[in-house]
């Protein structure tokens, strides 16, 4: 424990240099007992929203303290306007700071998401500790393995754990997670429910493809493939949604240099063989508009973005080789032939051509959606959480 306290103190010093004293407390405590739910940032917290909403619906009297390591994560949760939920920046896991938060917010239980395993929060929480969508990589497991006593104590406090893949669950068990705490393997992102949206009428789903959340280095491949694929499919239209909309001018110039016409969403333009979706918060529109989706971040060193959201819309999936952020999900897709893996422009052109037939698009989209269906349903997970929060 001494080593952990030393390391967390060094980490806290670095955080305080960057953020000031905002991470040494959780201000404006609300009256009454709270369940403390913590996720690193937007992705983790967005994935748990369906669970949180179901738990609030079943127990509207329960209060929640939801914390994030980032201001954007905190603001996102605050914007949900869920009853009984207070969104705050997470405190650093110093012993005194954690004890103060637990006391001032009358914390009765702690739920932590994915890789957020913090020793003082787990050990000092007066009630049940729950780990959801747990992710334990080989490297992180080796780190915890250097302090086996601490790992057993911390994980021994967990009353219920669901892991997002079987390998993570196996590593957690080896480090000290009680067998009685072992729950189903479920990636919370699999609970994504597509909203009802109406994409612009000019898009015909069967002749539209989407390059979603692309990064620098990917757009050149995407645009070259689009140009080549249009030789055999002249009506093909591309929706190109860069991960960072601020790169819109750069991406537009790349397309126009190839002789492609561009319509830019932020400028209100509509006519173009490439539709540059350079706005925030509208990805559901583009998933609904496209029958084929290339998942960005998979041809770079970013680890790939989620396949769950496009699959939920019934889109046929295409991705590059770098899928480590969702390794288990992409392995399942590969095992069932439910996605097409590509390595470059030629492969991407071939994938687009293979999926040009609307019937093949629909078949692959349905297969991806079925393949990524979670092992346990939302209701089952929520029942397990409720049973741990209220034993007996």
Coordinates of N, CA, C and O in Angstrom, one line a residue, residues 1-13 94 120:
X1 N 0.8 -1.2 0.0 CA 0.0 0.0 0.0 C 0.9 1.3 0.0 O 0.5 2.3 -0.6
X2 N 2.0 1.2 0.6 CA 3.0 2.3 0.7 C 3.4 2.7 -0.7 O 3.4 3.9 -1.1
X3 N 3.7 1.7 -1.6 CA 4.1 2.0 -2.9 C 2.9 2.7 -3.7 O 3.2 3.7 -4.4
X4 N 1.7 2.2 -3.5 CA 0.6 2.8 -4.2 C 0.4 4.3 -3.7 O 0.2 5.2 -4.5
X5 N 0.6 4.5 -2.4 CA 0.4 5.9 -1.9 C 1.5 6.8 -2.5 O 1.2 8.0 -2.8
X6 N 2.7 6.3 -2.7 CA 3.8 7.1 -3.3 C 3.4 7.4 -4.7 O 3.5 8.6 -5.1
X7 N 3.0 6.4 -5.5 CA 2.7 6.6 -6.9 C 1.5 7.5 -7.1 O 1.5 8.4 -7.9
X8 N 0.5 7.3 -6.3 CA -0.7 8.2 -6.4 C -0.4 9.6 -6.0 O -1.0 10.6 -6.6
X9 N 0.5 9.8 -5.1 CA 0.9 11.2 -4.7 C 1.6 11.9 -5.9 O 1.4 13.0 -6.1
X10 N 2.5 11.1 -6.5 CA 3.2 11.7 -7.7 C 2.2 12.0 -8.8 O 2.3 13.0 -9.5
X11 N 1.2 11.1 -9.0 CA 0.2 11.3 -10.0 C -0.6 12.5 -9.7 O -0.9 13.4 -10.5
X12 N -1.0 12.7 -8.4 CA -1.8 13.8 -7.9 C -1.0 15.1 -8.2 O -1.6 16.1 -8.6
X13 N 0.3 15.1 -7.9 CA 1.1 16.3 -8.1 C 1.0 16.8 -9.6 O 0.8 17.9 -9.9
X94 N -6.2 10.2 -3.5 CA -5.5 10.4 -2.2 C -6.3 9.9 -1.1 O -7.6 10.1 -1.1
X120 N -7.9 3.4 -3.0 CA -8.5 4.0 -1.8 C -10.1 4.1 -1.9 O -10.8 3.9 -0.9

